[in-house]
Protein backbone atom coordinates (compact mmCIF):
# COMPACT_ATOMS: atom_id res chain seq x y z
CA UNK A 1 0.00 0.00 0.00
CA UNK A 2 1.15 3.56 -0.73
CA UNK A 3 0.59 5.77 2.26
CA UNK A 4 1.41 9.23 3.58
CA UNK A 5 1.40 10.07 7.27
CA UNK A 6 0.96 13.80 7.13
CA UNK A 7 1.26 16.54 9.72
CA UNK A 8 2.33 15.99 13.28
CA UNK A 9 5.71 16.16 14.90
CA UNK A 10 7.92 13.44 13.46
CA UNK A 11 10.53 12.25 15.92
CA UNK A 12 12.78 10.36 13.53
CA UNK A 13 15.42 9.11 16.01
CA UNK A 14 17.66 9.39 12.95
CA UNK A 15 19.82 12.02 11.29
CA UNK A 16 16.82 14.28 10.47
CA UNK A 17 16.11 14.77 14.18
CA UNK A 18 12.65 16.16 14.93
CA UNK A 19 10.53 17.51 12.04
CA UNK A 20 7.64 19.80 13.02
CA UNK A 21 4.66 19.53 10.67
CA UNK A 22 6.40 16.64 8.94
CA UNK A 23 5.30 13.82 6.68
CA UNK A 24 6.39 10.27 5.91
CA UNK A 25 5.82 8.43 2.64
CA UNK A 26 5.51 4.65 2.69
CA UNK A 27 5.50 2.36 -0.34
CA UNK A 28 4.70 -1.25 0.48
CA UNK A 29 6.85 -2.05 3.54
CA UNK A 30 9.42 0.74 3.12
CA UNK A 31 9.80 4.42 4.01
CA UNK A 32 10.61 6.19 0.73
CA UNK A 33 10.53 9.83 1.81
CA UNK A 34 10.55 11.92 4.98
CA UNK A 35 10.32 15.69 5.16
CA UNK A 36 8.18 18.77 5.63
CA UNK A 37 4.47 18.20 5.08
CA UNK A 38 4.11 21.04 2.54
CA UNK A 39 6.76 19.64 0.19
CA UNK A 40 5.74 16.00 0.55
CA UNK A 41 2.06 16.76 -0.12
CA UNK A 42 2.90 18.21 -3.51
CA UNK A 43 5.25 15.40 -4.46
CA UNK A 44 2.82 12.55 -3.74
CA UNK A 45 -0.69 13.92 -4.34
CA UNK A 46 -2.50 10.61 -4.87
CA UNK A 47 -1.31 8.55 -1.91
CA UNK A 48 -3.73 7.43 0.79
CA UNK A 49 -3.39 9.67 3.80
CA UNK A 50 -3.29 9.32 7.58
CA UNK A 51 -3.76 12.71 9.18
CA UNK A 52 -1.42 13.08 12.16
CA UNK A 53 -1.83 16.78 12.77
CA UNK A 54 -1.28 17.69 16.41
CA UNK A 55 0.13 14.20 17.08
CA UNK A 56 3.54 12.63 17.61
CA UNK A 57 4.81 10.27 14.91
CA UNK A 58 7.79 8.12 15.89
CA UNK A 59 9.45 4.72 15.34
CA UNK A 60 7.75 1.81 17.10
CA UNK A 61 9.21 0.83 20.47
CA UNK A 62 11.54 -2.19 20.63
CA UNK A 63 11.31 -4.59 23.55
CA UNK A 64 14.62 -6.46 23.70
CA UNK A 65 13.80 -8.94 26.47
CA UNK A 66 10.51 -10.81 26.76
CA UNK A 67 9.15 -14.27 27.38
CA UNK A 68 5.93 -13.64 25.49
CA UNK A 69 4.15 -16.92 26.26
CA UNK A 70 4.40 -16.26 29.99
CA UNK A 71 1.50 -13.81 29.91
CA UNK A 72 -0.55 -16.85 30.97
CA UNK A 73 1.31 -16.62 34.32
CA UNK A 74 0.71 -12.91 34.83
CA UNK A 75 0.07 -12.38 38.53
CA UNK A 76 0.31 -16.14 39.28
CA UNK A 77 3.27 -15.79 41.66
CA UNK A 78 4.45 -12.43 42.93
CA UNK A 79 6.69 -11.32 45.77
CA UNK A 80 9.08 -14.32 45.92
CA UNK A 81 12.89 -14.44 45.56
CA UNK A 82 14.09 -15.48 42.06
CA UNK A 83 15.12 -19.05 43.02
CA UNK A 84 11.92 -19.87 44.89
CA UNK A 85 9.84 -18.07 42.26
CA UNK A 86 11.38 -20.15 39.47
CA UNK A 87 11.72 -23.52 41.18
CA UNK A 88 8.53 -23.66 43.24
CA UNK A 89 6.13 -21.62 41.14
CA UNK A 90 7.07 -20.87 37.54
CA UNK A 91 8.78 -24.08 36.42
CA UNK A 92 6.19 -26.51 37.93
CA UNK A 93 3.40 -24.49 36.24
CA UNK A 94 5.25 -24.34 32.92
CA UNK A 95 5.68 -28.14 32.85
CA UNK A 96 1.99 -28.32 31.97
CA UNK A 97 2.12 -25.77 29.16
CA UNK A 98 1.44 -27.19 25.70
CA UNK A 99 2.42 -25.69 22.36
CA UNK A 100 -1.10 -24.29 22.13
CA UNK A 101 -0.73 -22.53 25.50
CA UNK A 102 2.55 -21.01 24.32
CA UNK A 103 0.84 -19.76 21.17
CA UNK A 104 -2.10 -18.28 23.10
CA UNK A 105 0.17 -16.61 25.67
CA UNK A 106 2.25 -15.10 22.87
CA UNK A 107 -0.91 -13.91 21.08
CA UNK A 108 -1.95 -12.04 24.23
CA UNK A 109 1.50 -10.45 24.59
CA UNK A 110 1.61 -9.56 20.90
CA UNK A 111 -1.75 -7.79 21.15
CA UNK A 112 -0.72 -6.01 24.36
CA UNK A 113 2.57 -4.97 22.75
CA UNK A 114 0.95 -3.52 19.63
CA UNK A 115 -1.67 -1.68 21.71
CA UNK A 116 1.18 -0.14 23.70
CA UNK A 117 3.19 1.06 20.69
CA UNK A 118 5.76 -1.75 20.68
CA UNK A 119 6.43 -2.98 17.15
CA UNK A 120 9.33 -5.40 17.76
CA UNK A 121 9.72 -7.96 20.56
CA UNK A 122 12.69 -10.19 21.30
CA UNK A 123 11.26 -13.26 23.02
CA UNK A 124 12.86 -16.30 24.63
CA UNK A 125 10.70 -19.37 25.18
CA UNK A 126 10.28 -23.02 24.21
CA UNK A 127 9.84 -23.58 20.50
CA UNK A 128 7.42 -26.29 19.45
CA UNK A 129 6.57 -27.25 15.89
CA UNK A 130 2.78 -27.45 16.15
CA UNK A 131 2.05 -24.17 17.88
CA UNK A 132 4.59 -21.51 18.87
CA UNK A 133 5.32 -17.84 19.51
CA UNK A 134 6.35 -17.19 15.89
CA UNK A 135 2.86 -18.15 14.66
CA UNK A 136 1.28 -15.81 17.18
CA UNK A 137 3.47 -12.84 16.27
CA UNK A 138 2.93 -13.40 12.54
CA UNK A 139 -0.84 -13.63 13.08
CA UNK A 140 -0.97 -10.32 14.95
CA UNK A 141 1.57 -8.67 12.62
CA UNK A 142 4.12 -7.93 15.32
CA UNK A 143 7.80 -7.95 14.32
CA UNK A 144 9.90 -10.25 16.45
CA UNK A 145 12.95 -12.32 17.17
CA UNK A 146 11.71 -15.72 18.32
CA UNK A 147 14.11 -17.84 20.34
CA UNK A 148 14.28 -21.34 21.68
CA UNK A 149 15.63 -21.53 25.22
CA UNK A 150 18.36 -24.14 25.78
CA UNK A 151 19.24 -26.10 28.94
CA UNK A 152 22.02 -28.64 29.56
CA UNK A 153 19.48 -31.32 30.44
CA UNK A 154 17.81 -31.45 27.04
CA UNK A 155 20.52 -30.98 24.41
CA UNK A 156 19.14 -33.25 21.70
CA UNK A 157 15.65 -31.81 22.00
CA UNK A 158 17.07 -28.26 21.86
CA UNK A 159 19.15 -28.88 18.77
CA UNK A 160 16.18 -30.33 16.90
CA UNK A 161 13.99 -27.40 17.96
CA UNK A 162 16.62 -24.84 16.89
CA UNK A 163 17.03 -26.44 13.48
CA UNK A 164 13.26 -26.45 12.88
CA UNK A 165 12.80 -22.93 14.24
CA UNK A 166 15.53 -21.55 11.95
CA UNK A 167 14.36 -23.49 8.92
CA UNK A 168 10.69 -22.59 9.28
CA UNK A 169 10.83 -19.05 10.60
CA UNK A 170 14.06 -17.14 10.01
CA UNK A 171 13.33 -14.25 7.64
CA UNK A 172 9.72 -15.38 7.24
CA UNK A 173 6.36 -13.52 7.41
CA UNK A 174 7.61 -10.93 4.91
CA UNK A 175 10.87 -10.67 6.82
CA UNK A 176 9.18 -9.63 10.10
CA UNK A 177 10.19 -12.79 11.96
CA UNK A 178 13.79 -13.65 12.77
CA UNK A 179 15.03 -16.29 15.16
CA UNK A 180 17.63 -16.65 17.88
CA UNK A 181 19.55 -19.29 19.82
CA UNK A 182 18.89 -18.80 23.54
CA UNK A 183 21.21 -20.44 26.09
CA UNK A 184 19.12 -19.86 29.23
CA UNK A 185 21.94 -18.72 31.55
CA UNK A 186 25.50 -19.71 32.51
CA UNK A 187 24.19 -21.64 35.55
CA UNK A 188 21.83 -23.83 33.49
CA UNK A 189 24.02 -24.28 30.39
CA UNK A 190 27.37 -26.02 30.97
CA UNK A 191 30.59 -24.74 29.36
CA UNK A 192 30.76 -27.47 26.76
CA UNK A 193 27.13 -26.96 25.71
CA UNK A 194 27.73 -23.20 25.44
CA UNK A 195 30.53 -23.86 22.94
CA UNK A 196 28.40 -26.39 21.11
CA UNK A 197 25.56 -23.87 20.78
CA UNK A 198 28.03 -21.32 19.47
CA UNK A 199 29.12 -23.74 16.74
CA UNK A 200 25.50 -24.62 15.99
CA UNK A 201 24.64 -20.91 15.63
CA UNK A 202 27.39 -20.56 13.03
CA UNK A 203 26.07 -23.47 11.02
CA UNK A 204 22.43 -22.27 11.28
CA UNK A 205 23.54 -18.84 10.06
CA UNK A 206 25.31 -20.44 7.14
CA UNK A 207 22.28 -22.46 6.19
CA UNK A 208 19.41 -20.05 6.83
CA UNK A 209 20.67 -16.47 7.13
CA UNK A 210 22.41 -13.87 5.05
CA UNK A 211 24.89 -11.48 6.67
CA UNK A 212 22.26 -8.80 6.92
CA UNK A 213 19.86 -10.82 8.97
CA UNK A 214 21.85 -12.85 11.48
CA UNK A 215 20.49 -15.50 13.80
CA UNK A 216 21.53 -13.93 17.11
CA UNK A 217 22.00 -15.15 20.69
CA UNK A 218 19.64 -14.15 23.48
CA UNK A 219 20.63 -15.08 27.03
CA UNK A 220 20.47 -14.03 30.69
CA UNK A 221 23.79 -12.85 32.18
CA UNK A 222 24.76 -11.60 35.66
CA UNK A 223 21.18 -11.24 36.88
CA UNK A 224 21.63 -11.98 40.58
CA UNK A 225 24.46 -11.51 43.06
CA UNK A 226 24.85 -15.24 43.73
CA UNK A 227 25.20 -16.17 40.04
CA UNK A 228 28.98 -16.97 40.26
CA UNK A 229 28.17 -19.27 43.17
CA UNK A 230 25.38 -20.99 41.23
CA UNK A 231 27.67 -21.54 38.21
CA UNK A 232 30.47 -22.94 40.39
CA UNK A 233 28.10 -25.32 42.13
CA UNK A 234 26.51 -26.48 38.89
CA UNK A 235 29.64 -27.05 36.81
CA UNK A 236 32.65 -27.00 39.13
CA UNK A 237 34.35 -24.16 37.24
CA UNK A 238 36.36 -21.26 38.58
CA UNK A 239 35.05 -17.74 38.26
CA UNK A 240 37.76 -15.33 39.26
CA UNK A 241 36.60 -11.97 37.99
CA UNK A 242 32.92 -11.92 37.15
CA UNK A 243 30.32 -13.83 35.18
CA UNK A 244 30.98 -12.00 31.90
CA UNK A 245 34.70 -12.81 32.06
CA UNK A 246 33.82 -16.46 32.68
CA UNK A 247 31.39 -16.62 29.74
CA UNK A 248 33.90 -14.80 27.54
CA UNK A 249 36.54 -17.40 28.41
CA UNK A 250 34.31 -19.92 26.61
CA UNK A 251 34.73 -17.88 23.41
CA UNK A 252 31.01 -17.28 22.88
CA UNK A 253 30.60 -13.50 23.18
CA UNK A 254 30.34 -11.17 20.19
CA UNK A 255 28.23 -8.37 18.68
CA UNK A 256 25.36 -10.76 17.96
CA UNK A 257 24.74 -11.61 21.62
CA UNK A 258 21.88 -9.96 23.52
CA UNK A 259 22.58 -10.27 27.24
CA UNK A 260 19.59 -9.57 29.45
CA UNK A 261 20.14 -7.95 32.85
CA UNK A 262 23.93 -7.47 33.35
CA UNK A 263 23.22 -6.32 36.91
CA UNK A 264 26.17 -7.68 38.89
CA UNK A 265 29.29 -6.76 36.93
CA UNK A 266 32.96 -6.36 37.81
CA UNK A 267 35.03 -3.62 36.15
CA UNK A 268 36.59 -6.34 34.01
CA UNK A 269 33.07 -7.49 33.01
CA UNK A 270 32.18 -3.99 31.82
CA UNK A 271 35.42 -3.85 29.84
CA UNK A 272 34.71 -7.17 28.14
CA UNK A 273 31.11 -6.25 27.27
CA UNK A 274 32.56 -3.24 25.42
CA UNK A 275 35.42 -5.16 23.84
CA UNK A 276 33.10 -7.83 22.42
CA UNK A 277 30.36 -5.30 21.59
CA UNK A 278 27.81 -7.44 23.46
CA UNK A 279 24.31 -5.91 23.45
CA UNK A 280 22.68 -5.32 26.81
CA UNK A 281 18.95 -5.58 27.49
CA UNK A 282 18.20 -3.56 30.63
CA UNK A 283 15.05 -4.63 32.52
CA UNK A 284 14.64 -2.21 35.41
CA UNK A 285 11.13 -3.28 36.44
CA UNK A 286 11.91 -6.99 36.53
CA UNK A 287 15.18 -6.33 38.40
CA UNK A 288 13.30 -4.25 40.98
CA UNK A 289 10.40 -6.68 41.35
CA UNK A 290 12.71 -9.67 41.90
CA UNK A 291 15.03 -7.46 43.98
CA UNK A 292 17.98 -8.54 41.83
CA UNK A 293 19.76 -5.22 42.17
CA UNK A 294 20.40 -2.26 39.89
CA UNK A 295 22.42 -2.57 36.68
CA UNK A 296 25.24 0.01 36.40
CA UNK A 297 23.67 1.49 33.27
CA UNK A 298 25.33 4.94 33.51
CA UNK A 299 28.76 3.23 33.61
CA UNK A 300 27.81 0.92 30.75
CA UNK A 301 26.70 3.88 28.65
CA UNK A 302 29.89 5.73 29.52
CA UNK A 303 31.91 2.73 28.33
CA UNK A 304 30.18 3.00 24.94
CA UNK A 305 28.06 -0.14 25.26
CA UNK A 306 24.75 -0.56 23.43
CA UNK A 307 22.12 -0.63 26.16
CA UNK A 308 18.55 -1.32 25.09
CA UNK A 309 15.39 -1.84 27.13
CA UNK A 310 13.16 -4.78 27.94
CA UNK A 311 10.15 -5.60 30.04
CA UNK A 312 11.19 -9.19 30.81
CA UNK A 313 8.35 -11.68 31.27
CA UNK A 314 4.74 -10.79 32.07
CA UNK A 315 5.16 -12.49 35.43
CA UNK A 316 8.24 -10.55 36.53
CA UNK A 317 7.01 -7.13 35.36
CA UNK A 318 3.88 -7.74 35.03
CA UNK A 319 3.05 -5.95 31.82
CA UNK A 320 4.49 -5.39 28.35
CA UNK A 321 4.37 -1.62 28.84
CA UNK A 322 7.51 -0.05 27.33
CA UNK A 323 6.45 3.46 28.36
CA UNK A 324 6.59 2.33 31.97
CA UNK A 325 10.02 0.76 31.34
CA UNK A 326 11.28 4.06 29.89
CA UNK A 327 10.07 6.02 32.90
CA UNK A 328 11.53 3.52 35.39
CA UNK A 329 14.86 3.61 33.53
CA UNK A 330 15.05 7.38 33.68
CA UNK A 331 14.04 7.54 37.35
CA UNK A 332 15.90 4.54 38.77
CA UNK A 333 19.41 5.64 37.83
CA UNK A 334 18.83 9.23 38.85
CA UNK A 335 17.54 7.99 42.20
CA UNK A 336 20.21 5.47 43.14
CA UNK A 337 23.01 7.78 41.96
CA UNK A 338 21.37 10.90 43.43
CA UNK A 339 22.01 12.62 40.14
CA UNK A 340 19.02 14.01 38.19
CA UNK A 341 21.14 14.64 35.08
CA UNK A 342 21.69 10.92 34.42
CA UNK A 343 19.65 9.16 31.71
CA UNK A 344 17.87 12.18 30.21
CA UNK A 345 14.67 11.63 28.22
CA UNK A 346 16.39 11.59 24.83
CA UNK A 347 18.89 8.93 25.92
CA UNK A 348 16.09 6.74 27.24
CA UNK A 349 14.02 7.18 24.09
CA UNK A 350 17.04 6.13 22.03
CA UNK A 351 17.39 3.02 24.20
CA UNK A 352 13.76 2.10 23.43
CA UNK A 353 14.12 2.62 19.67
CA UNK A 354 17.37 2.82 17.69
CA UNK A 355 19.56 1.23 20.38
CA UNK A 356 16.99 -1.58 20.60
CA UNK A 357 17.33 -2.11 16.86
CA UNK A 358 21.12 -2.20 17.20
CA UNK A 359 20.81 -4.68 20.05
CA UNK A 360 18.91 -7.06 17.79
CA UNK A 361 21.34 -6.46 14.86
CA UNK A 362 18.31 -5.14 12.98
CA UNK A 363 19.20 -1.42 12.76
CA UNK A 364 19.69 -1.51 9.01
CA UNK A 365 15.89 -1.91 8.76
CA UNK A 366 14.26 -0.59 11.93
CA UNK A 367 14.69 1.70 14.96
CA UNK A 368 14.36 5.08 13.24
CA UNK A 369 12.31 6.86 10.59
CA UNK A 370 14.68 7.13 7.64
CA UNK A 371 14.46 6.58 3.92
CA UNK A 372 14.89 2.90 2.92
CA UNK A 373 14.08 1.62 6.41
CA UNK A 374 11.02 -0.55 7.01
CA UNK A 375 7.94 1.38 8.07
CA UNK A 376 7.50 0.52 11.77
CA UNK A 377 5.76 3.66 12.97
CA UNK A 378 3.47 4.68 15.83
CA UNK A 379 1.22 7.72 16.15
CA UNK A 380 0.55 9.17 19.58
CA UNK A 381 -2.46 11.28 20.46
CA UNK A 382 -1.55 14.34 22.51
CA UNK A 383 -5.10 15.50 23.22
CA UNK A 384 -5.09 14.07 26.74
CA UNK A 385 -5.00 16.00 30.02
CA UNK A 386 -1.79 14.23 31.09
CA UNK A 387 -0.03 15.29 27.86
CA UNK A 388 -0.93 18.99 28.03
CA UNK A 389 0.52 21.55 27.81
CA UNK A 390 3.42 20.63 25.56
CA UNK A 391 6.95 22.01 25.73
CA UNK A 392 9.04 19.02 24.76
CA UNK A 393 7.78 15.85 23.01
CA UNK A 394 10.59 13.62 24.25
CA UNK A 395 9.88 14.61 27.84
CA UNK A 396 6.20 13.66 27.45
CA UNK A 397 7.06 10.33 25.81
CA UNK A 398 9.35 9.24 28.66
CA UNK A 399 7.71 10.82 31.69
CA UNK A 400 4.00 11.19 30.92
CA UNK A 401 2.75 9.03 28.05
CA UNK A 402 0.92 5.71 28.47
CA UNK A 403 0.24 2.77 26.14
CA UNK A 404 -3.36 3.94 25.74
CA UNK A 405 -2.11 7.17 24.13
CA UNK A 406 -0.89 5.17 21.12
CA UNK A 407 -3.52 5.61 18.45
CA UNK A 408 -2.17 3.96 15.32
CA UNK A 409 0.54 1.34 14.78
CA UNK A 410 2.19 0.42 11.51
CA UNK A 411 4.53 -2.57 11.19
CA UNK A 412 6.38 -3.30 7.95
CA UNK A 413 4.16 -0.79 6.15
CA UNK A 414 0.98 -2.50 7.30
CA UNK A 415 -1.55 -0.75 9.53
CA UNK A 416 -1.98 -3.17 12.44
CA UNK A 417 -3.95 -0.82 14.71
CA UNK A 418 -5.89 2.25 13.63
CA UNK A 419 -7.57 4.57 16.12
CA UNK A 420 -6.96 1.86 18.75
CA UNK A 421 -8.75 -0.84 16.73
CA UNK A 422 -6.71 -3.91 15.86
CA UNK A 423 -7.10 -4.99 12.25
CA UNK A 424 -5.44 -8.40 12.36
CA UNK A 425 -7.03 -10.26 15.29
CA UNK A 426 -10.07 -9.86 17.55
CA UNK A 427 -8.82 -8.68 20.94
CA UNK A 428 -11.87 -10.05 22.82
CA UNK A 429 -11.29 -13.45 21.32
CA UNK A 430 -7.59 -13.48 22.26
CA UNK A 431 -8.49 -12.61 25.87
CA UNK A 432 -11.12 -15.36 25.94
CA UNK A 433 -8.61 -17.91 24.64
CA UNK A 434 -6.08 -16.84 27.29
CA UNK A 435 -8.59 -17.17 30.13
CA UNK A 436 -9.61 -20.64 28.94
CA UNK A 437 -5.98 -21.75 28.57
CA UNK A 438 -5.27 -20.52 32.12
CA UNK A 439 -8.23 -22.49 33.56
CA UNK A 440 -7.17 -25.70 31.82
CA UNK A 441 -3.57 -25.23 32.94
CA UNK A 442 -4.66 -24.86 36.56
CA UNK A 443 -6.76 -28.03 36.25
CA UNK A 444 -3.77 -30.01 34.94
CA UNK A 445 -1.54 -28.57 37.64
CA UNK A 446 -3.96 -29.58 40.43
CA UNK A 447 -4.50 -33.04 38.98
CA UNK A 448 -0.74 -33.65 39.02
CA UNK A 449 -0.42 -32.83 42.73
ZN1 LIG B 1 14.20 -13.11 31.31
PDB file of C-alpha atoms and ligand atoms in Angstrom, residues 65 67 124 220 223 260-261 312-313, ligand 1:
ATOM      1  CA  UNK A  65      13.804  -8.940  26.466  1.00  0.00           C
ATOM      2  CA  UNK A  67       9.152 -14.274  27.380  1.00  0.00           C
ATOM      3  CA  UNK A 124      12.858 -16.301  24.634  1.00  0.00           C
ATOM      4  CA  UNK A 220      20.470 -14.028  30.694  1.00  0.00           C
ATOM      5  CA  UNK A 223      21.178 -11.237  36.876  1.00  0.00           C
ATOM      6  CA  UNK A 260      19.589  -9.575  29.449  1.00  0.00           C
ATOM      7  CA  UNK A 261      20.144  -7.950  32.854  1.00  0.00           C
ATOM      8  CA  UNK A 312      11.190  -9.193  30.810  1.00  0.00           C
ATOM      9  CA  UNK A 313       8.347 -11.675  31.266  1.00  0.00           C
TER      10      UNK A 313
HETATM   11 ZN1  LIG B   1      14.196 -13.108  31.312  1.00  0.00          ZN
END
